């Protein structure tokens, strides 16, 4: 007989988090470029969104080690992204948040 360890695969959280981080990063870059020709406030919010996306992507990787803490960080970065660049960050924020919720509720 072999001893099988029944661990939950975190593939769904990884994929959603990475794709969400990419969309958030793209939204942040767009906001920085848009702010460069318009308002410096938009540019700063774009930089904040880029940072939130990076934190979210790192939290996605951390979910494989500690799902609860990684999930909380994902949800925080999703809210942070949405506050930073609302319209540009909706899809990234949704995917990061969904990844965080799944990490918290899945056993």
MMTF fields as JSON, N, C-alpha, C and O atoms, coordinates in Angstrom:
{
  "mmtfVersion": "1.0.0",
  "mmtfProducer": "UNKNOWN",
  "numBonds": 427,
  "numAtoms": 428,
  "numGroups": 107,
  "numChains": 1,
  "numModels": 1,
  "chainsPerModel": [1],
  "groupsPerChain": [107],
  "chainIdList": ["A"],
  "bondAtomList": [4, 2, 8, 6, 12, 10, 16, 14, 20, 18, 24, 22, 28, 26, 32, 30, 36, 34, 40, 38, 44, 42, 48, 46, 52, 50, 56, 54, 60, 58, 64, 62, 68, 66, 72, 70, 76, 74, 80, 78, 84, 82, 88, 86, 92, 90, 96, 94, 100, 98, 104, 102, 108, 106, 112, 110, 116, 114, 120, 118, 124, 122, 128, 126, 132, 130, 136, 134, 140, 138, 144, 142, 148, 146, 152, 150, 156, 154, 160, 158, 164, 162, 168, 166, 172, 170, 176, 174, 180, 178, 184, 182, 188, 186, 192, 190, 196, 194, 200, 198, 204, 202, 208, 206, 212, 210, 216, 214, 220, 218, 224, 222, 228, 226, 232, 230, 236, 234, 240, 238, 244, 242, 248, 246, 252, 250, 256, 254, 260, 258, 264, 262, 268, 266, 272, 270, 276, 274, 280, 278, 284, 282, 288, 286, 292, 290, 296, 294, 300, 298, 304, 302, 308, 306, 312, 310, 316, 314, 320, 318, 324, 322, 328, 326, 332, 330, 336, 334, 340, 338, 344, 342, 348, 346, 352, 350, 356, 354, 360, 358, 364, 362, 368, 366, 372, 370, 376, 374, 380, 378, 384, 382, 388, 386, 392, 390, 396, 394, 400, 398, 404, 402, 408, 406, 412, 410, 416, 414, 420, 418, 424, 422],
  "bondOrderList": [1, 1, 1, 1, 1, 1, 1, 1, 1, 1, 1, 1, 1, 1, 1, 1, 1, 1, 1, 1, 1, 1, 1, 1, 1, 1, 1, 1, 1, 1, 1, 1, 1, 1, 1, 1, 1, 1, 1, 1, 1, 1, 1, 1, 1, 1, 1, 1, 1, 1, 1, 1, 1, 1, 1, 1, 1, 1, 1, 1, 1, 1, 1, 1, 1, 1, 1, 1, 1, 1, 1, 1, 1, 1, 1, 1, 1, 1, 1, 1, 1, 1, 1, 1, 1, 1, 1, 1, 1, 1, 1, 1, 1, 1, 1, 1, 1, 1, 1, 1, 1, 1, 1, 1, 1, 1],
  "groupList": [{"groupName": "UNK", "atomNameList": ["N", "CA", "C", "O"], "elementList": ["N", "C", "C", "O"], "formalChargeList": [0, 0, 0, 0], "bondAtomList": [1, 0, 2, 1, 3, 2], "bondOrderList": [1, 1, 2], "singleLetterCode": "X", "chemCompType": "L-PEPTIDE LINKING"}],
  "groupTypeList": [0, 0, 0, 0, 0, 0, 0, 0, 0, 0, 0, 0, 0, 0, 0, 0, 0, 0, 0, 0, 0, 0, 0, 0, 0, 0, 0, 0, 0, 0, 0, 0, 0, 0, 0, 0, 0, 0, 0, 0, 0, 0, 0, 0, 0, 0, 0, 0, 0, 0, 0, 0, 0, 0, 0, 0, 0, 0, 0, 0, 0, 0, 0, 0, 0, 0, 0, 0, 0, 0, 0, 0, 0, 0, 0, 0, 0, 0, 0, 0, 0, 0, 0, 0, 0, 0, 0, 0, 0, 0, 0, 0, 0, 0, 0, 0, 0, 0, 0, 0, 0, 0, 0, 0, 0, 0, 0],
  "groupIdList": [1, 2, 3, 4, 5, 6, 7, 8, 9, 10, 11, 12, 13, 14, 15, 16, 17, 18, 19, 20, 21, 22, 23, 24, 25, 26, 27, 28, 29, 30, 31, 32, 33, 34, 35, 36, 37, 38, 39, 40, 41, 42, 43, 44, 45, 46, 47, 48, 49, 50, 51, 52, 53, 54, 55, 56, 57, 58, 59, 60, 61, 62, 63, 64, 65, 66, 67, 68, 69, 70, 71, 72, 73, 74, 75, 76, 77, 78, 79, 80, 81, 82, 83, 84, 85, 86, 87, 88, 89, 90, 91, 92, 93, 94, 95, 96, 97, 98, 99, 100, 101, 102, 103, 104, 105, 106, 107],
  "secStructList": [7, 7, 7, 7, 7, 7, 7, 7, 7, 7, 2, 2, 2, 2, 2, 2, 2, 2, 2, 2, 2, 2, 2, 2, 2, 2, 2, 2, 2, 2, 2, 2, 2, 2, 2, 2, 2, 1, 7, 2, 2, 2, 2, 2, 2, 2, 2, 2, 2, 2, 2, 2, 2, 2, 2, 2, 2, 2, 2, 2, 2, 2, 6, 6, 6, 7, 2, 2, 2, 2, 2, 2, 2, 2, 2, 2, 2, 2, 2, 2, 2, 2, 2, 2, 2, 6, 6, 6, 6, 2, 2, 2, 2, 2, 2, 2, 2, 2, 2, 2, 2, 2, 2, 2, 2, 7, 7],
  "xCoordList": [0.831, 0.0, 0.874, 1.934, 0.412, 1.14, 0.39, -0.84, 1.146, 0.546, 0.326, 1.279, -0.908, -1.231, -1.65, -2.527, -1.012, -1.384, -2.391, -2.118, -3.55, -4.615, -4.552, -5.17, -3.805, -3.684, -4.574, -4.77, -5.103, -5.921, -5.019, -4.061, -5.33, -4.593, -4.999, -6.185, -4.052, -4.306, -4.156, -3.886, -4.328, -4.16, -5.146, -4.773, -6.394, -7.405, -7.007, -7.072, -6.597, -6.191, -4.966, -4.878, -4.022, -2.817, -3.146, -2.658, -3.966, -4.301, -5.077, -4.739, -6.121, -6.918, -6.078, -6.201, -5.231, -4.394, -3.371, -3.167, -2.731, -1.726, -2.375, -1.875, -3.488, -4.187, -4.721, -4.642, -5.264, -5.732, -4.601, -4.766, -3.455, -2.288, -1.824, -1.424, -1.877, -1.481, -2.448, -2.02, -3.756, -4.734, -4.609, -4.73, -4.369, -4.169, -2.929, -2.939, -1.856, -0.615, -0.832, -0.361, -1.549, -1.843, -2.7, -2.462, -3.692, -4.514, -3.704, -3.91, -2.774, -1.909, -0.988, -0.784, -0.43, 0.438, -0.363, 0.118, -1.587, -2.442, -2.737, -2.715, -3.012, -3.285, -2.049, -2.174, -0.862, 0.373, 0.562, 0.885, 0.363, 0.511, -0.542, -0.243, -1.767, -2.856, -2.578, -2.859, -2.036, -1.715, -0.537, -0.436, 0.363, 1.531, 1.129, 1.809, 0.024, -0.42, -1.502, -1.888, -1.981, -3.064, -2.719, -2.189, -3.023, -2.92, -1.875, -1.793, -1.088, -0.088, -0.754, -0.172, -1.975, -2.697, -3.056, -2.932, -3.496, -3.826, -2.569, -2.613, -1.451, -0.196, 0.204, 0.664, 0.037, 0.358, -0.575, -0.142, -1.856, -2.789, -2.443, -2.608, -1.967, -1.509, -0.319, -0.243, 0.601, 1.749, 1.291, 1.818, 0.315, -0.244, -0.887, -0.763, -1.57, -2.201, -1.16, -1.358, -0.062, 1.019, 1.567, 1.804, 1.769, 2.256, 1.247, 1.633, -0.049, -1.09, -1.103, -1.315, -0.881, -0.85, 0.351, 0.247, 1.474, 2.667, 2.455, 2.8, 1.887, 1.596, 0.609, 0.776, -0.415, -1.391, -0.774, -1.112, 0.13, 0.792, 1.683, 1.717, 2.398, 3.227, 2.362, 2.73, 1.214, 0.293, -0.262, -0.511, -0.456, -0.923, 0.061, -0.335, 1.317, 2.344, 2.367, 2.583, 2.146, 2.155, 0.973, 1.037, -0.097, -1.281, -0.917, -1.552, 0.085, 0.476, 1.094, 1.068, 1.644, 2.235, 1.252, 1.162, 0.511, -0.449, -1.671, -1.682, -2.7, -3.874, -4.611, -5.108, -4.694, -5.461, -4.806, -5.472, -3.53, -2.834, -2.736, -2.961, -2.403, -2.338, -3.676, -3.725, -4.769, -6.102, -6.453, -7.048, -6.086, -6.351, -5.564, -6.098, -4.306, -3.493, -4.053, -4.045, -4.541, -5.155, -6.384, -6.559, -7.223, -8.428, -8.05, -8.643, -7.064, -6.61, -6.043, -6.335, -5.243, -4.672, -5.75, -5.633, -6.799, -7.906, -8.643, -8.965, -8.908, -9.581, -8.669, -9.125, -7.392, -6.397, -6.357, -6.338, -6.345, -6.327, -7.589, -7.522, -8.724, -9.993, -10.072, -10.578, -9.58, -9.581, -8.61, -8.892, -7.474, -6.46, -6.933, -6.857, -7.415, -7.734, -9.088, -9.225, -10.052, -11.38, -11.696, -11.709, -11.948, -12.411, -11.355, -11.678, -10.108, -9.05, -8.712, -8.134, -9.071, -8.678, -9.79, -9.588, -10.963, -12.109, -11.846, -12.056, -11.394, -11.188, -10.083, -10.25, -8.967, -7.873, -8.29, -7.954, -9.02, -9.498, -10.457, -10.379, -11.359, -12.308, -11.587, -11.91, -10.621, -9.908, -9.042, -8.996, -8.358, -7.559, -8.454, -8.134, -9.583, -10.513, -11.109, -11.225, -11.487, -12.036, -11.008, -11.338, -9.77, -8.699, -8.539, -8.369, -8.595, -8.472, -9.627, -9.418, -10.842, -12.008, -11.928, -12.215, -11.535, -11.383, -10.316, -10.479, -9.229, -8.168, -8.662, -8.237, -9.563, -10.076, -11.131, -11.176, -11.978, -13.088, -12.795, -13.429, -11.831, -11.516, -10.653, -9.747, -10.929, -10.169, -8.945, -8.179],
  "yCoordList": [-1.182, 0.0, 1.243, 1.288, 2.216, 3.473, 4.505, 4.523, 5.343, 6.431, 7.618, 8.194, 7.972, 9.108, 10.286, 10.177, 11.391, 12.616, 13.334, 13.646, 13.588, 14.215, 15.73, 16.278, 16.4, 17.842, 18.467, 17.904, 19.622, 20.338, 21.011, 21.697, 20.812, 21.481, 22.951, 23.276, 23.8, 25.242, 25.81, 27.0, 24.969, 25.391, 26.487, 27.441, 26.368, 27.372, 28.732, 29.742, 28.756, 30.011, 30.595, 31.805, 29.724, 30.19, 30.824, 31.91, 30.153, 30.669, 31.976, 32.954, 32.001, 33.22, 34.374, 35.506, 34.088, 35.135, 35.686, 36.898, 34.815, 35.283, 36.069, 37.124, 35.561, 36.287, 37.62, 38.638, 37.615, 38.857, 39.848, 41.047, 39.345, 40.214, 40.822, 41.986, 40.033, 40.54, 41.626, 42.679, 41.374, 42.388, 43.646, 44.759, 43.477, 44.633, 45.414, 46.645, 44.699, 45.335, 46.119, 47.249, 45.517, 46.211, 47.45, 48.496, 47.34, 48.492, 49.593, 50.775, 49.201, 50.177, 50.873, 52.084, 50.111, 50.702, 51.674, 52.754, 51.28, 52.161, 53.445, 54.531, 53.328, 54.516, 55.415, 56.639, 54.819, 55.618, 56.36, 57.548, 55.664, 56.317, 57.397, 58.474, 57.111, 58.077, 59.282, 60.419, 59.038, 60.12, 60.955, 62.133, 60.349, 61.085, 62.217, 63.24, 62.033, 63.096, 63.964, 64.99, 63.554, 64.297, 64.76, 65.853, 63.923, 64.309, 63.456, 62.245, 64.106, 63.366, 62.51, 61.523, 62.882, 62.071, 60.701, 59.678, 60.693, 59.42, 58.575, 57.355, 59.226, 58.496, 57.851, 56.71, 58.556, 57.99, 56.839, 55.843, 56.97, 55.872, 54.665, 53.526, 54.905, 53.808, 53.084, 51.856, 53.832, 53.214, 52.396, 51.316, 52.919, 52.179, 50.881, 49.845, 50.937, 49.74, 48.713, 47.51, 49.19, 48.274, 47.575, 46.368, 48.321, 47.733, 46.734, 45.67, 47.075, 46.159, 44.872, 43.792, 44.979, 43.796, 42.909, 41.683, 43.53, 42.758, 42.037, 40.863, 42.743, 42.113, 40.963, 39.9, 41.166, 40.115, 38.902, 37.766, 39.14, 38.02, 37.249, 36.019, 37.955, 37.282, 36.507, 35.413, 37.079, 36.378, 35.126, 34.125, 35.177, 34.0, 32.854, 31.706, 33.167, 32.132, 31.657, 30.473, 32.564, 32.21, 31.327, 30.622, 31.36, 30.537, 29.056, 28.303, 28.626, 27.216, 26.819, 25.644, 27.773, 27.476, 27.653, 26.81, 28.758, 29.049, 29.699, 30.898, 28.884, 29.347, 30.464, 31.384, 30.406, 31.409, 32.789, 33.766, 32.877, 34.167, 34.663, 35.844, 33.774, 34.152, 34.657, 35.627, 34.008, 34.434, 35.812, 36.622, 36.078, 37.399, 38.479, 39.548, 38.202, 39.183, 39.399, 40.523, 38.334, 38.475, 39.372, 40.226, 39.188, 40.015, 41.475, 42.386, 41.694, 43.061, 43.705, 44.867, 42.968, 43.549, 43.788, 44.725, 42.964, 43.18, 44.477, 45.253, 44.711, 45.948, 47.142, 48.185, 46.992, 48.043, 48.411, 49.591, 47.409, 47.634, 48.349, 49.284, 47.926, 48.536, 49.997, 50.849, 50.28, 51.661, 52.522, 53.688, 51.948, 52.721, 53.187, 54.374, 52.269, 52.632, 52.102, 51.628, 52.163, 51.582, 50.991, 49.768, 51.791, 51.258, 50.391, 49.332, 50.824, 50.07, 48.773, 47.861, 48.692, 47.54, 46.581, 45.699, 46.728, 45.909, 44.421, 43.605, 44.064, 42.65, 42.047, 40.957, 42.738, 42.247, 42.123, 41.145, 43.108, 43.091, 41.932, 41.251, 41.709, 40.601, 39.256, 38.409, 39.058, 37.776, 37.568, 36.463, 38.613, 38.49, 38.204, 37.359, 38.921, 38.698, 37.304, 36.662, 36.832, 35.474, 34.434, 33.458, 34.642, 33.729, 33.715, 32.655, 34.893, 34.981, 34.308, 33.615, 34.503, 33.864, 32.353, 31.631, 31.87, 30.421, 29.852, 28.761, 30.59, 30.115, 30.017, 29.137, 30.925, 30.899, 29.825, 29.23, 29.566, 28.649, 27.212, 26.302, 26.983, 25.602, 24.939, 25.563, 23.72, 22.966, 22.346, 21.672],
  "zCoordList": [0.0, 0.0, 0.0, 0.625, -0.696, -0.716, 0.112, 0.155, 0.752, 1.519, 0.595, 0.071, 0.404, -0.45, 0.412, 1.268, 0.166, 0.866, -0.015, -1.175, 0.552, -0.205, -0.024, 0.889, -0.893, -0.837, -1.896, -2.973, -1.582, -2.538, -3.558, -3.2, -4.816, -5.881, -5.912, -5.852, -6.002, -6.024, -7.438, -7.604, -8.445, -9.831, -10.208, -10.89, -9.778, -10.123, -9.559, -10.26, -8.3, -7.682, -8.382, -8.589, -8.744, -9.426, -10.772, -11.088, -11.556, -12.887, -12.781, -13.448, -11.941, -11.791, -11.256, -11.724, -10.285, -9.698, -10.672, -10.738, -11.422, -12.379, -13.51, -13.899, -14.041, -15.107, -14.576, -15.263, -13.356, -12.744, -12.53, -12.75, -12.101, -11.928, -13.237, -13.283, -14.3, -15.62, -16.083, -16.556, -15.948, -16.351, -15.495, -16.007, -14.201, -13.335, -13.72, -13.718, -14.053, -14.486, -15.773, -15.904, -16.726, -17.983, -17.739, -18.344, -16.86, -16.516, -15.856, -16.13, -14.979, -14.324, -15.308, -15.222, -16.246, -17.268, -18.14, -18.481, -18.497, -19.29, -18.523, -19.102, -17.228, -16.422, -16.316, -16.336, -16.203, -16.152, -17.473, -17.479, -18.587, -19.89, -20.089, -20.605, -19.683, -19.788, -18.898, -19.279, -17.734, -16.807, -17.269, -16.927, -18.049, -18.526, -19.471, -19.543, -20.194, -21.101, -20.47, -21.029, -19.317, -18.683, -17.287, -17.091, -16.33, -14.925, -14.203, -14.407, -13.367, -12.594, -11.513, -11.062, -11.092, -10.103, -10.69, -10.017, -11.933, -12.592, -12.738, -12.586, -13.033, -13.164, -11.836, -11.822, -10.733, -9.419, -9.066, -8.486, -9.415, -9.171, -10.026, -9.59, -11.233, -12.091, -11.477, -11.529, -10.901, -10.23, -9.022, -8.755, -8.307, -7.178, -7.655, -7.001, -8.789, -9.351, -9.786, -9.621, -10.336, -10.724, -9.491, -9.515, -8.419, -7.171, -6.603, -6.118, -6.661, -6.18, -6.998, -6.448, -8.298, -9.159, -8.849, -8.865, -8.569, -8.219, -6.893, -6.757, -5.914, -4.615, -4.805, -4.206, -5.632, -5.9, -6.565, -6.232, -7.504, -8.175, -7.206, -7.242, -6.349, -5.342, -4.346, -3.918, -3.982, -3.08, -3.739, -3.067, -5.045, -5.778, -5.617, -5.412, -5.709, -5.538, -4.089, -3.833, -3.139, -1.722, -1.327, -0.32, -2.108, -1.823, -1.76, -1.022, -2.511, -2.493, -1.152, -0.786, -0.423, 0.883, 2.023, 2.916, 1.988, 3.043, 2.402, 2.126, 2.172, 1.426, 2.136, 1.485, 3.453, 4.189, 4.106, 3.763, 4.41, 4.361, 2.921, 2.656, 1.995, 0.583, 0.073, -0.682, 0.479, 0.075, 0.599, -0.112, 1.845, 2.431, 1.687, 1.39, 1.389, 0.661, -0.742, -1.243, -1.38, -2.706, -2.661, -3.53, -1.675, -1.559, -1.293, -1.87, -0.42, -0.138, -1.405, -1.688, -2.165, -3.386, -4.439, -5.229, -4.47, -5.403, -5.078, -5.977, -3.795, -3.38, -3.64, -4.111, -3.338, -3.572, -5.059, -5.41, -5.92, -7.365, -7.813, -8.611, -7.317, -7.71, -7.253, -7.983, -6.066, -5.576, -6.39, -6.666, -6.772, -7.49, -8.859, -9.174, -9.66, -11.051, -11.481, -12.609, -10.654, -10.807, -12.176, -12.31, -13.182, -14.462, -15.141, -15.681, -15.119, -15.782, -15.057, -15.647, -13.782, -12.986, -12.623, -11.788, -13.227, -12.84, -13.081, -12.183, -14.272, -14.581, -13.72, -13.174, -13.595, -12.761, -11.314, -10.646, -10.83, -9.449, -9.216, -8.193, -10.161, -10.042, -9.993, -9.161, -10.874, -10.915, -9.673, -9.133, -9.215, -7.996, -6.791, -5.955, -6.711, -5.606, -5.624, -4.58, -6.801, -6.928, -6.518, -5.844, -6.921, -6.524, -5.0, -4.397, -4.387, -2.924, -2.209, -1.213, -2.699, -2.079, -2.204, -1.25, -3.389, -3.563, -2.632, -2.086, -2.455, -1.564, -0.129, 0.62, 0.259, 1.627, 1.853, 2.929, 0.864, 1.1, 0.739, 1.272, -0.172, -0.549, 0.521, 1.074, 0.795, 1.803, 1.183, 1.872]
}
